[in-house]
JSON list of N, CA, C and O in Angstrom, two decimals:
[
{"chain": "A", "resi": 267, "resn": "MET", "atom": "N", "xyz": [0.52, -0.98, 0.32]},
{"chain": "A", "resi": 267, "resn": "MET", "atom": "CA", "xyz": [-0.14, 0.22, 0.01]},
{"chain": "A", "resi": 267, "resn": "MET", "atom": "C", "xyz": [0.89, 1.20, 0.18]},
{"chain": "A", "resi": 267, "resn": "MET", "atom": "O", "xyz": [0.30, 2.53, -0.73]},
{"chain": "A", "resi": 268, "resn": "MET", "atom": "N", "xyz": [1.84, 1.20, 0.68]},
{"chain": "A", "resi": 268, "resn": "MET", "atom": "CA", "xyz": [2.53, 2.90, 0.95]},
{"chain": "A", "resi": 268, "resn": "MET", "atom": "C", "xyz": [3.98, 2.98, -0.06]},
{"chain": "A", "resi": 268, "resn": "MET", "atom": "O", "xyz": [4.13, 3.42, -0.17]},
{"chain": "A", "resi": 269, "resn": "ASP", "atom": "N", "xyz": [3.99, 1.85, -1.73]},
{"chain": "A", "resi": 269, "resn": "ASP", "atom": "CA", "xyz": [4.96, 1.70, -1.94]},
{"chain": "A", "resi": 269, "resn": "ASP", "atom": "C", "xyz": [5.03, 3.05, -3.85]},
{"chain": "A", "resi": 269, "resn": "ASP", "atom": "O", "xyz": [5.18, 3.07, -4.02]},
{"chain": "A", "resi": 270, "resn": "ASN", "atom": "N", "xyz": [3.97, 3.11, -3.44]},
{"chain": "A", "resi": 270, "resn": "ASN", "atom": "CA", "xyz": [2.85, 4.56, -4.25]},
{"chain": "A", "resi": 270, "resn": "ASN", "atom": "C", "xyz": [2.67, 5.16, -4.03]},
{"chain": "A", "resi": 270, "resn": "ASN", "atom": "O", "xyz": [1.49, 6.20, -4.26]},
{"chain": "A", "resi": 271, "resn": "MET", "atom": "N", "xyz": [2.71, 5.83, -2.76]},
{"chain": "A", "resi": 271, "resn": "MET", "atom": "CA", "xyz": [2.20, 7.22, -2.27]},
{"chain": "A", "resi": 271, "resn": "MET", "atom": "C", "xyz": [2.43, 8.56, -2.57]},
{"chain": "A", "resi": 271, "resn": "MET", "atom": "O", "xyz": [2.10, 9.09, -2.53]},
{"chain": "A", "resi": 272, "resn": "ALA", "atom": "N", "xyz": [4.10, 8.60, -4.00]},
{"chain": "A", "resi": 272, "resn": "ALA", "atom": "CA", "xyz": [4.11, 9.75, -4.24]},
{"chain": "A", "resi": 272, "resn": "ALA", "atom": "C", "xyz": [2.90, 10.35, -4.88]},
{"chain": "A", "resi": 272, "resn": "ALA", "atom": "O", "xyz": [3.04, 12.10, -4.23]},
{"chain": "A", "resi": 273, "resn": "PRO", "atom": "N", "xyz": [1.94, 10.08, -6.19]},
{"chain": "A", "resi": 273, "resn": "PRO", "atom": "CA", "xyz": [1.05, 10.75, -6.11]},
{"chain": "A", "resi": 273, "resn": "PRO", "atom": "C", "xyz": [0.57, 11.13, -5.45]},
{"chain": "A", "resi": 273, "resn": "PRO", "atom": "O", "xyz": [0.02, 12.96, -5.03]},
{"chain": "A", "resi": 274, "resn": "PHE", "atom": "N", "xyz": [-0.03, 10.48, -4.32]},
{"chain": "A", "resi": 274, "resn": "PHE", "atom": "CA", "xyz": [-1.42, 11.00, -3.23]},
{"chain": "A", "resi": 274, "resn": "PHE", "atom": "C", "xyz": [0.01, 12.79, -2.08]},
{"chain": "A", "resi": 274, "resn": "PHE", "atom": "O", "xyz": [-0.50, 13.52, -2.11]},
{"chain": "A", "resi": 275, "resn": "MET", "atom": "N", "xyz": [1.20, 12.32, -2.24]},
{"chain": "A", "resi": 275, "resn": "MET", "atom": "CA", "xyz": [1.62, 13.51, -1.18]},
{"chain": "A", "resi": 275, "resn": "MET", "atom": "C", "xyz": [2.68, 14.58, -2.22]},
{"chain": "A", "resi": 275, "resn": "MET", "atom": "O", "xyz": [2.10, 16.25, -1.99]},
{"chain": "A", "resi": 276, "resn": "PHE", "atom": "N", "xyz": [2.89, 14.30, -4.16]},
{"chain": "A", "resi": 276, "resn": "PHE", "atom": "CA", "xyz": [2.62, 15.05, -4.51]},
{"chain": "A", "resi": 276, "resn": "PHE", "atom": "C", "xyz": [1.39, 16.15, -4.79]},
{"chain": "A", "resi": 276, "resn": "PHE", "atom": "O", "xyz": [1.21, 17.36, -4.36]},
{"chain": "A", "resi": 277, "resn": "GLY", "atom": "N", "xyz": [-0.10, 15.79, -4.17]},
{"chain": "A", "resi": 277, "resn": "GLY", "atom": "CA", "xyz": [-0.89, 16.37, -4.70]},
{"chain": "A", "resi": 277, "resn": "GLY", "atom": "C", "xyz": [-1.43, 17.18, -3.58]},
{"chain": "A", "resi": 277, "resn": "GLY", "atom": "O", "xyz": [-1.79, 18.47, -2.90]},
{"chain": "A", "resi": 278, "resn": "LEU", "atom": "N", "xyz": [-0.56, 16.57, -2.78]},
{"chain": "A", "resi": 278, "resn": "LEU", "atom": "CA", "xyz": [-1.15, 17.40, -0.90]},
{"chain": "A", "resi": 278, "resn": "LEU", "atom": "C", "xyz": [-0.18, 18.42, -1.02]},
{"chain": "A", "resi": 278, "resn": "LEU", "atom": "O", "xyz": [-0.65, 19.60, -0.09]},
{"chain": "A", "resi": 279, "resn": "VAL", "atom": "N", "xyz": [1.10, 18.13, -1.37]},
{"chain": "A", "resi": 279, "resn": "VAL", "atom": "CA", "xyz": [2.14, 19.15, -2.13]},
{"chain": "A", "resi": 279, "resn": "VAL", "atom": "C", "xyz": [1.28, 20.21, -2.46]},
{"chain": "A", "resi": 279, "resn": "VAL", "atom": "O", "xyz": [0.93, 21.50, -2.07]},
{"chain": "A", "resi": 280, "resn": "ALA", "atom": "N", "xyz": [1.04, 19.88, -3.67]},
{"chain": "A", "resi": 280, "resn": "ALA", "atom": "CA", "xyz": [0.84, 21.43, -4.20]},
{"chain": "A", "resi": 280, "resn": "ALA", "atom": "C", "xyz": [-1.30, 21.62, -3.48]},
{"chain": "A", "resi": 280, "resn": "ALA", "atom": "O", "xyz": [-1.15, 23.01, -3.43]},
{"chain": "A", "resi": 281, "resn": "PHE", "atom": "N", "xyz": [-2.17, 20.84, -2.91]},
{"chain": "A", "resi": 281, "resn": "PHE", "atom": "CA", "xyz": [-3.18, 22.25, -2.29]},
{"chain": "A", "resi": 281, "resn": "PHE", "atom": "C", "xyz": [-2.88, 23.14, -1.60]},
{"chain": "A", "resi": 281, "resn": "PHE", "atom": "O", "xyz": [-3.16, 24.04, -1.20]},
{"chain": "A", "resi": 282, "resn": "GLN", "atom": "N", "xyz": [-1.76, 22.62, -0.80]},
{"chain": "A", "resi": 282, "resn": "GLN", "atom": "CA", "xyz": [-1.40, 23.77, 0.60]},
{"chain": "A", "resi": 282, "resn": "GLN", "atom": "C", "xyz": [-0.14, 24.42, 0.14]},
{"chain": "A", "resi": 282, "resn": "GLN", "atom": "O", "xyz": [-0.33, 25.70, -0.47]},
{"chain": "A", "resi": 283, "resn": "VAL", "atom": "N", "xyz": [0.34, 24.33, -1.70]},
{"chain": "A", "resi": 283, "resn": "VAL", "atom": "CA", "xyz": [1.15, 25.86, -1.62]},
{"chain": "A", "resi": 283, "resn": "VAL", "atom": "C", "xyz": [0.17, 26.18, -2.37]},
{"chain": "A", "resi": 283, "resn": "VAL", "atom": "O", "xyz": [-0.51, 27.34, -2.11]},
{"chain": "A", "resi": 284, "resn": "ALA", "atom": "N", "xyz": [-0.72, 25.92, -3.39]},
{"chain": "A", "resi": 284, "resn": "ALA", "atom": "CA", "xyz": [-2.20, 26.76, -3.78]},
{"chain": "A", "resi": 284, "resn": "ALA", "atom": "C", "xyz": [-3.37, 26.64, -2.66]},
{"chain": "A", "resi": 284, "resn": "ALA", "atom": "O", "xyz": [-3.66, 28.06, -2.88]},
{"chain": "A", "resi": 285, "resn": "LEU", "atom": "N", "xyz": [-3.20, 26.91, -1.37]},
{"chain": "A", "resi": 285, "resn": "LEU", "atom": "CA", "xyz": [-3.77, 26.62, -0.29]},
{"chain": "A", "resi": 285, "resn": "LEU", "atom": "C", "xyz": [-3.69, 28.51, 0.37]},
{"chain": "A", "resi": 285, "resn": "LEU", "atom": "O", "xyz": [-4.70, 29.30, 0.33]},
{"chain": "A", "resi": 286, "resn": "VAL", "atom": "N", "xyz": [-2.24, 27.57, 0.59]},
{"chain": "A", "resi": 286, "resn": "VAL", "atom": "CA", "xyz": [-1.55, 28.95, 0.88]},
{"chain": "A", "resi": 286, "resn": "VAL", "atom": "C", "xyz": [-2.17, 31.01, 0.28]},
{"chain": "A", "resi": 286, "resn": "VAL", "atom": "O", "xyz": [-1.70, 31.73, 0.83]},
{"chain": "A", "resi": 287, "resn": "VAL", "atom": "N", "xyz": [-1.59, 30.88, -1.24]},
{"chain": "A", "resi": 287, "resn": "VAL", "atom": "CA", "xyz": [-1.30, 31.68, -2.27]},
{"chain": "A", "resi": 287, "resn": "VAL", "atom": "C", "xyz": [-2.80, 31.70, -2.47]},
{"chain": "A", "resi": 287, "resn": "VAL", "atom": "O", "xyz": [-2.93, 33.26, -2.79]},
{"chain": "A", "resi": 288, "resn": "THR", "atom": "N", "xyz": [-3.95, 31.41, -2.14]},
{"chain": "A", "resi": 288, "resn": "THR", "atom": "CA", "xyz": [-4.65, 31.73, -2.28]},
{"chain": "A", "resi": 288, "resn": "THR", "atom": "C", "xyz": [-5.91, 32.90, -1.81]},
{"chain": "A", "resi": 288, "resn": "THR", "atom": "O", "xyz": [-6.21, 33.50, -0.85]},
{"chain": "A", "resi": 289, "resn": "MET", "atom": "N", "xyz": [-4.83, 31.96, -0.19]},
{"chain": "A", "resi": 289, "resn": "MET", "atom": "CA", "xyz": [-6.29, 32.47, 0.81]},
{"chain": "A", "resi": 289, "resn": "MET", "atom": "C", "xyz": [-5.16, 34.40, 1.04]},
{"chain": "A", "resi": 289, "resn": "MET", "atom": "O", "xyz": [-5.42, 35.17, 1.96]},
{"chain": "A", "resi": 290, "resn": "ILE", "atom": "N", "xyz": [-3.43, 34.23, 1.18]},
{"chain": "A", "resi": 290, "resn": "ILE", "atom": "CA", "xyz": [-3.15, 35.31, 1.06]},
{"chain": "A", "resi": 290, "resn": "ILE", "atom": "C", "xyz": [-3.33, 36.46, 0.31]},
{"chain": "A", "resi": 290, "resn": "ILE", "atom": "O", "xyz": [-3.50, 36.96, 0.27]},
{"chain": "A", "resi": 291, "resn": "GLY", "atom": "N", "xyz": [-3.67, 35.78, -1.35]},
{"chain": "A", "resi": 291, "resn": "GLY", "atom": "CA", "xyz": [-4.17, 36.95, -2.32]},
{"chain": "A", "resi": 291, "resn": "GLY", "atom": "C", "xyz": [-5.82, 37.15, -1.57]},
{"chain": "A", "resi": 291, "resn": "GLY", "atom": "O", "xyz": [-6.21, 38.71, -2.17]},
{"chain": "A", "resi": 292, "resn": "MET", "atom": "N", "xyz": [-7.03, 36.38, -1.12]},
{"chain": "A", "resi": 292, "resn": "MET", "atom": "CA", "xyz": [-7.43, 36.40, -0.54]},
{"chain": "A", "resi": 292, "resn": "MET", "atom": "C", "xyz": [-7.71, 37.79, -0.08]},
{"chain": "A", "resi": 292, "resn": "MET", "atom": "O", "xyz": [-8.45, 38.43, 0.35]},
{"chain": "A", "resi": 293, "resn": "ALA", "atom": "N", "xyz": [-7.00, 37.51, 1.58]},
{"chain": "A", "resi": 293, "resn": "ALA", "atom": "CA", "xyz": [-6.96, 39.51, 2.66]},
{"chain": "A", "resi": 293, "resn": "ALA", "atom": "C", "xyz": [-5.94, 39.87, 1.88]},
{"chain": "A", "resi": 293, "resn": "ALA", "atom": "O", "xyz": [-6.59, 41.02, 2.28]},
{"chain": "A", "resi": 294, "resn": "ALA", "atom": "N", "xyz": [-5.26, 39.89, 1.06]},
{"chain": "A", "resi": 294, "resn": "ALA", "atom": "CA", "xyz": [-4.62, 41.21, 0.69]},
{"chain": "A", "resi": 294, "resn": "ALA", "atom": "C", "xyz": [-5.86, 42.19, -0.72]},
{"chain": "A", "resi": 294, "resn": "ALA", "atom": "O", "xyz": [-5.40, 43.30, -0.22]},
{"chain": "A", "resi": 295, "resn": "THR", "atom": "N", "xyz": [-6.07, 41.32, -1.90]},
{"chain": "A", "resi": 295, "resn": "THR", "atom": "CA", "xyz": [-6.74, 42.09, -2.58]},
{"chain": "A", "resi": 295, "resn": "THR", "atom": "C", "xyz": [-8.40, 42.11, -1.92]},
{"chain": "A", "resi": 295, "resn": "THR", "atom": "O", "xyz": [-9.12, 42.67, -3.21]},
{"chain": "A", "resi": 296, "resn": "ARG", "atom": "N", "xyz": [-9.34, 41.08, -1.53]},
{"chain": "A", "resi": 296, "resn": "ARG", "atom": "CA", "xyz": [-10.38, 40.11, -1.58]},
{"chain": "A", "resi": 296, "resn": "ARG", "atom": "C", "xyz": [-11.92, 40.01, -1.92]},
{"chain": "A", "resi": 296, "resn": "ARG", "atom": "O", "xyz": [-12.78, 40.69, -2.98]},
{"chain": "A", "resi": 297, "resn": "LEU", "atom": "N", "xyz": [-10.09, 39.53, -3.63]},
{"chain": "A", "resi": 297, "resn": "LEU", "atom": "CA", "xyz": [-11.35, 39.32, -5.19]},
{"chain": "A", "resi": 297, "resn": "LEU", "atom": "C", "xyz": [-11.27, 37.98, -4.73]},
{"chain": "A", "resi": 297, "resn": "LEU", "atom": "O", "xyz": [-10.39, 36.76, -5.47]},
{"chain": "A", "resi": 298, "resn": "TYR", "atom": "N", "xyz": [-12.53, 37.48, -4.05]},
{"chain": "A", "resi": 298, "resn": "TYR", "atom": "CA", "xyz": [-11.98, 36.05, -3.70]},
{"chain": "A", "resi": 298, "resn": "TYR", "atom": "C", "xyz": [-12.78, 34.72, -4.73]},
{"chain": "A", "resi": 298, "resn": "TYR", "atom": "O", "xyz": [-12.33, 34.49, -4.57]},
{"chain": "A", "resi": 299, "resn": "LEU", "atom": "N", "xyz": [-13.77, 35.56, -5.74]},
{"chain": "A", "resi": 299, "resn": "LEU", "atom": "CA", "xyz": [-13.42, 34.40, -6.71]},
{"chain": "A", "resi": 299, "resn": "LEU", "atom": "C", "xyz": [-12.71, 34.20, -7.77]},
{"chain": "A", "resi": 299, "resn": "LEU", "atom": "O", "xyz": [-12.34, 33.15, -8.43]},
{"chain": "A", "resi": 300, "resn": "GLY", "atom": "N", "xyz": [-11.85, 35.58, -7.86]},
{"chain": "A", "resi": 300, "resn": "GLY", "atom": "CA", "xyz": [-10.60, 35.22, -9.07]},
{"chain": "A", "resi": 300, "resn": "GLY", "atom": "C", "xyz": [-9.62, 34.10, -8.32]},
{"chain": "A", "resi": 300, "resn": "GLY", "atom": "O", "xyz": [-8.86, 33.54, -9.27]},
{"chain": "A", "resi": 301, "resn": "TRP", "atom": "N", "xyz": [-9.63, 34.88, -7.13]},
{"chain": "A", "resi": 301, "resn": "TRP", "atom": "CA", "xyz": [-8.55, 34.37, -6.30]},
{"chain": "A", "resi": 301, "resn": "TRP", "atom": "C", "xyz": [-8.63, 32.77, -6.03]},
{"chain": "A", "resi": 301, "resn": "TRP", "atom": "O", "xyz": [-7.47, 31.37, -6.18]},
{"chain": "A", "resi": 302, "resn": "LEU", "atom": "N", "xyz": [-9.76, 32.05, -5.83]},
{"chain": "A", "resi": 302, "resn": "LEU", "atom": "CA", "xyz": [-10.26, 30.72, -6.26]},
{"chain": "A", "resi": 302, "resn": "LEU", "atom": "C", "xyz": [-10.20, 29.92, -7.52]},
{"chain": "A", "resi": 302, "resn": "LEU", "atom": "O", "xyz": [-9.83, 29.10, -6.97]},
{"chain": "A", "resi": 303, "resn": "TRP", "atom": "N", "xyz": [-10.11, 30.71, -8.22]},
{"chain": "A", "resi": 303, "resn": "TRP", "atom": "CA", "xyz": [-10.17, 30.08, -9.73]},
{"chain": "A", "resi": 303, "resn": "TRP", "atom": "C", "xyz": [-8.42, 29.87, -9.79]},
{"chain": "A", "resi": 303, "resn": "TRP", "atom": "O", "xyz": [-8.09, 28.72, -10.17]},
{"chain": "A", "resi": 304, "resn": "LEU", "atom": "N", "xyz": [-8.19, 31.01, -9.21]},
{"chain": "A", "resi": 304, "resn": "LEU", "atom": "CA", "xyz": [-6.66, 31.53, -9.81]},
{"chain": "A", "resi": 304, "resn": "LEU", "atom": "C", "xyz": [-5.13, 29.73, -8.63]},
{"chain": "A", "resi": 304, "resn": "LEU", "atom": "O", "xyz": [-5.39, 29.35, -9.32]},
{"chain": "A", "resi": 305, "resn": "GLY", "atom": "N", "xyz": [-6.66, 30.11, -7.16]},
{"chain": "A", "resi": 305, "resn": "GLY", "atom": "CA", "xyz": [-5.81, 28.66, -6.34]},
{"chain": "A", "resi": 305, "resn": "GLY", "atom": "C", "xyz": [-6.28, 27.45, -6.73]},
{"chain": "A", "resi": 305, "resn": "GLY", "atom": "O", "xyz": [-5.64, 26.11, -6.91]},
{"chain": "A", "resi": 306, "resn": "SER", "atom": "N", "xyz": [-7.04, 26.86, -7.37]},
{"chain": "A", "resi": 306, "resn": "SER", "atom": "CA", "xyz": [-7.98, 25.40, -7.97]},
{"chain": "A", "resi": 306, "resn": "SER", "atom": "C", "xyz": [-6.61, 25.76, -9.35]},
{"chain": "A", "resi": 306, "resn": "SER", "atom": "O", "xyz": [-6.27, 24.44, -9.92]},
{"chain": "A", "resi": 307, "resn": "MET", "atom": "N", "xyz": [-6.60, 26.56, -10.33]},
{"chain": "A", "resi": 307, "resn": "MET", "atom": "CA", "xyz": [-6.30, 26.55, -11.43]},
{"chain": "A", "resi": 307, "resn": "MET", "atom": "C", "xyz": [-4.18, 25.79, -11.17]},
{"chain": "A", "resi": 307, "resn": "MET", "atom": "O", "xyz": [-4.20, 24.99, -12.01]},
{"chain": "A", "resi": 308, "resn": "LEU", "atom": "N", "xyz": [-3.66, 26.86, -9.76]},
{"chain": "A", "resi": 308, "resn": "LEU", "atom": "CA", "xyz": [-2.52, 26.84, -9.54]},
{"chain": "A", "resi": 308, "resn": "LEU", "atom": "C", "xyz": [-2.88, 25.01, -9.21]},
{"chain": "A", "resi": 308, "resn": "LEU", "atom": "O", "xyz": [-1.86, 24.84, -9.12]},
{"chain": "A", "resi": 309, "resn": "PHE", "atom": "N", "xyz": [-3.41, 24.90, -8.39]},
{"chain": "A", "resi": 309, "resn": "PHE", "atom": "CA", "xyz": [-3.22, 23.02, -7.60]},
{"chain": "A", "resi": 309, "resn": "PHE", "atom": "C", "xyz": [-3.24, 22.17, -8.72]},
{"chain": "A", "resi": 309, "resn": "PHE", "atom": "O", "xyz": [-2.49, 21.16, -8.49]},
{"chain": "A", "resi": 310, "resn": "TYR", "atom": "N", "xyz": [-3.84, 22.37, -9.82]},
{"chain": "A", "resi": 310, "resn": "TYR", "atom": "CA", "xyz": [-3.87, 21.46, -11.01]},
{"chain": "A", "resi": 310, "resn": "TYR", "atom": "C", "xyz": [-3.19, 21.33, -12.03]},
{"chain": "A", "resi": 310, "resn": "TYR", "atom": "O", "xyz": [-2.68, 20.29, -11.87]},
{"chain": "A", "resi": 311, "resn": "ALA", "atom": "N", "xyz": [-2.50, 22.41, -12.54]},
{"chain": "A", "resi": 311, "resn": "ALA", "atom": "CA", "xyz": [-1.01, 22.81, -12.48]},
{"chain": "A", "resi": 311, "resn": "ALA", "atom": "C", "xyz": [-0.35, 22.35, -12.20]},
{"chain": "A", "resi": 311, "resn": "ALA", "atom": "O", "xyz": [1.34, 21.44, -12.41]},
{"chain": "A", "resi": 312, "resn": "LEU", "atom": "N", "xyz": [0.48, 22.60, -10.18]},
{"chain": "A", "resi": 312, "resn": "LEU", "atom": "CA", "xyz": [0.97, 21.95, -9.79]},
{"chain": "A", "resi": 312, "resn": "LEU", "atom": "C", "xyz": [1.44, 20.84, -9.92]},
{"chain": "A", "resi": 312, "resn": "LEU", "atom": "O", "xyz": [2.31, 20.45, -9.71]},
{"chain": "A", "resi": 313, "resn": "TRP", "atom": "N", "xyz": [0.24, 19.68, -9.71]},
{"chain": "A", "resi": 313, "resn": "TRP", "atom": "CA", "xyz": [0.56, 18.75, -9.61]},
{"chain": "A", "resi": 313, "resn": "TRP", "atom": "C", "xyz": [0.25, 18.30, -9.98]},
{"chain": "A", "resi": 313, "resn": "TRP", "atom": "O", "xyz": [1.25, 16.72, -10.60]},
{"chain": "A", "resi": 314, "resn": "TRP", "atom": "N", "xyz": [-0.11, 18.20, -11.60]},
{"chain": "A", "resi": 314, "resn": "TRP", "atom": "CA", "xyz": [0.44, 17.90, -12.50]},
{"chain": "A", "resi": 314, "resn": "TRP", "atom": "C", "xyz": [1.97, 18.48, -13.35]},
{"chain": "A", "resi": 314, "resn": "TRP", "atom": "O", "xyz": [3.17, 17.48, -13.82]},
{"chain": "A", "resi": 315, "resn": "LEU", "atom": "N", "xyz": [3.00, 19.10, -12.82]},
{"chain": "A", "resi": 315, "resn": "LEU", "atom": "CA", "xyz": [3.98, 19.06, -12.91]},
{"chain": "A", "resi": 315, "resn": "LEU", "atom": "C", "xyz": [4.51, 18.10, -12.34]},
{"chain": "A", "resi": 315, "resn": "LEU", "atom": "O", "xyz": [5.83, 17.68, -12.69]},
{"chain": "A", "resi": 316, "resn": "LEU", "atom": "N", "xyz": [4.70, 18.07, -10.94]},
{"chain": "A", "resi": 316, "resn": "LEU", "atom": "CA", "xyz": [4.98, 16.66, -9.33]},
{"chain": "A", "resi": 316, "resn": "LEU", "atom": "C", "xyz": [4.79, 16.02, -10.01]},
{"chain": "A", "resi": 316, "resn": "LEU", "atom": "O", "xyz": [5.67, 14.88, -10.25]},
{"chain": "A", "resi": 317, "resn": "LEU", "atom": "N", "xyz": [3.96, 15.40, -11.15]},
{"chain": "A", "resi": 317, "resn": "LEU", "atom": "CA", "xyz": [3.54, 14.37, -11.25]},
{"chain": "A", "resi": 317, "resn": "LEU", "atom": "C", "xyz": [4.49, 14.23, -13.50]},
{"chain": "A", "resi": 317, "resn": "LEU", "atom": "O", "xyz": [4.30, 12.66, -12.98]},
{"chain": "A", "resi": 318, "resn": "GLY", "atom": "N", "xyz": [5.31, 14.68, -13.44]},
{"chain": "A", "resi": 318, "resn": "GLY", "atom": "CA", "xyz": [5.96, 14.31, -14.19]},
{"chain": "A", "resi": 318, "resn": "GLY", "atom": "C", "xyz": [5.61, 14.61, -15.45]},
{"chain": "A", "resi": 318, "resn": "GLY", "atom": "O", "xyz": [5.79, 14.21, -16.22]},
{"chain": "A", "resi": 319, "resn": "TYR", "atom": "N", "xyz": [4.26, 15.68, -15.82]},
{"chain": "A", "resi": 319, "resn": "TYR", "atom": "CA", "xyz": [3.60, 16.17, -17.33]},
{"chain": "A", "resi": 319, "resn": "TYR", "atom": "C", "xyz": [3.72, 14.86, -18.05]},
{"chain": "A", "resi": 319, "resn": "TYR", "atom": "O", "xyz": [3.20, 13.61, -18.57]},
{"chain": "A", "resi": 320, "resn": "PRO", "atom": "N", "xyz": [2.39, 14.52, -16.56]},
{"chain": "A", "resi": 320, "resn": "PRO", "atom": "CA", "xyz": [1.70, 12.97, -17.15]},
{"chain": "A", "resi": 320, "resn": "PRO", "atom": "C", "xyz": [0.43, 13.60, -19.13]},
{"chain": "A", "resi": 320, "resn": "PRO", "atom": "O", "xyz": [0.55, 14.39, -19.26]},
{"chain": "A", "resi": 321, "resn": "PRO", "atom": "N", "xyz": [0.51, 12.02, -19.50]},
{"chain": "A", "resi": 321, "resn": "PRO", "atom": "CA", "xyz": [-0.84, 12.92, -20.77]},
{"chain": "A", "resi": 321, "resn": "PRO", "atom": "C", "xyz": [-2.00, 12.75, -20.65]},
{"chain": "A", "resi": 321, "resn": "PRO", "atom": "O", "xyz": [-2.35, 11.96, -20.20]},
{"chain": "A", "resi": 322, "resn": "LEU", "atom": "N", "xyz": [-2.30, 13.42, -21.16]},
{"chain": "A", "resi": 322, "resn": "LEU", "atom": "CA", "xyz": [-3.92, 14.21, -20.13]},
{"chain": "A", "resi": 322, "resn": "LEU", "atom": "C", "xyz": [-4.59, 12.88, -21.35]},
{"chain": "A", "resi": 322, "resn": "LEU", "atom": "O", "xyz": [-5.75, 12.60, -20.27]},
{"chain": "A", "resi": 323, "resn": "LEU", "atom": "N", "xyz": [-4.75, 12.34, -22.71]},
{"chain": "A", "resi": 323, "resn": "LEU", "atom": "CA", "xyz": [-5.41, 11.30, -22.89]},
{"chain": "A", "resi": 323, "resn": "LEU", "atom": "C", "xyz": [-4.88, 9.66, -22.82]},
{"chain": "A", "resi": 323, "resn": "LEU", "atom": "O", "xyz": [-3.57, 10.76, -23.13]},
{"chain": "A", "resi": 324, "resn": "PRO", "atom": "N", "xyz": [-4.97, 8.97, -22.75]},
{"chain": "A", "resi": 324, "resn": "PRO", "atom": "CA", "xyz": [-3.82, 7.44, -22.67]},
{"chain": "A", "resi": 324, "resn": "PRO", "atom": "C", "xyz": [-3.90, 7.60, -23.66]},
{"chain": "A", "resi": 324, "resn": "PRO", "atom": "O", "xyz": [-4.68, 7.66, -24.91]},
{"chain": "A", "resi": 325, "resn": "GLU", "atom": "N", "xyz": [-2.58, 6.82, -24.58]},
{"chain": "A", "resi": 325, "resn": "GLU", "atom": "CA", "xyz": [-1.85, 5.90, -24.77]},
{"chain": "A", "resi": 325, "resn": "GLU", "atom": "C", "xyz": [-3.19, 5.35, -26.02]},
{"chain": "A", "resi": 325, "resn": "GLU", "atom": "O", "xyz": [-3.51, 5.10, -25.06]},
{"chain": "A", "resi": 326, "resn": "GLY", "atom": "N", "xyz": [-3.59, 5.64, -26.99]},
{"chain": "A", "resi": 326, "resn": "GLY", "atom": "CA", "xyz": [-4.86, 4.58, -28.47]},
{"chain": "A", "resi": 326, "resn": "GLY", "atom": "C", "xyz": [-6.06, 4.83, -28.16]},
{"chain": "A", "resi": 326, "resn": "GLY", "atom": "O", "xyz": [-6.32, 4.53, -28.41]},
{"chain": "A", "resi": 327, "resn": "TRP", "atom": "N", "xyz": [-5.78, 6.65, -26.85]},
{"chain": "A", "resi": 327, "resn": "TRP", "atom": "CA", "xyz": [-7.37, 6.83, -27.05]},
{"chain": "A", "resi": 327, "resn": "TRP", "atom": "C", "xyz": [-8.06, 7.20, -28.88]},
{"chain": "A", "resi": 327, "resn": "TRP", "atom": "O", "xyz": [-7.18, 7.73, -28.63]},
{"chain": "A", "resi": 328, "resn": "PRO", "atom": "N", "xyz": [-8.96, 6.69, -28.61]},
{"chain": "A", "resi": 328, "resn": "PRO", "atom": "CA", "xyz": [-8.96, 8.02, -30.21]},
{"chain": "A", "resi": 328, "resn": "PRO", "atom": "C", "xyz": [-9.60, 8.88, -29.88]},
{"chain": "A", "resi": 328, "resn": "PRO", "atom": "O", "xyz": [-9.67, 9.82, -28.95]},
{"chain": "A", "resi": 329, "resn": "THR", "atom": "N", "xyz": [-9.32, 9.66, -30.90]},
{"chain": "A", "resi": 329, "resn": "THR", "atom": "CA", "xyz": [-8.28, 11.39, -31.21]},
{"chain": "A", "resi": 329, "resn": "THR", "atom": "C", "xyz": [-10.56, 11.90, -32.04]},
{"chain": "A", "resi": 329, "resn": "THR", "atom": "O", "xyz": [-10.58, 11.23, -33.34]},
{"chain": "A", "resi": 330, "resn": "PRO", "atom": "N", "xyz": [-9.70, 13.20, -32.13]},
{"chain": "A", "resi": 330, "resn": "PRO", "atom": "CA", "xyz": [-11.76, 13.50, -33.56]},
{"chain": "A", "resi": 330, "resn": "PRO", "atom": "C", "xyz": [-11.00, 13.30, -34.44]},
{"chain": "A", "resi": 330, "resn": "PRO", "atom": "O", "xyz": [-11.79, 13.22, -35.39]},
{"chain": "A", "resi": 331, "resn": "SER", "atom": "N", "xyz": [-9.85, 13.55, -34.93]},
{"chain": "A", "resi": 331, "resn": "SER", "atom": "CA", "xyz": [-9.45, 13.62, -36.28]},
{"chain": "A", "resi": 331, "resn": "SER", "atom": "C", "xyz": [-9.51, 11.85, -36.93]},
{"chain": "A", "resi": 331, "resn": "SER", "atom": "O", "xyz": [-8.79, 11.83, -37.47]},
{"chain": "A", "resi": 332, "resn": "GLN", "atom": "N", "xyz": [-9.39, 11.41, -36.60]},
{"chain": "A", "resi": 332, "resn": "GLN", "atom": "CA", "xyz": [-9.10, 9.12, -36.45]},
{"chain": "A", "resi": 332, "resn": "GLN", "atom": "C", "xyz": [-11.13, 8.94, -36.83]},
{"chain": "A", "resi": 332, "resn": "GLN", "atom": "O", "xyz": [-12.03, 8.52, -35.72]}
]
């Protein structure tokens, strides 16, 4: 069970960074919806970066051009 905890840990790190940035931004500017949107995008972007840029679609899935 503990042999593949890296994606989960990367998710926690990305969440914590995005949460801190969002909370500081909200407290400083009071533009709540904008910072919430930015924080969620930052979370997913950081997690994707920490996972090593995995492909968004699995190999072999049909694309619209096929």
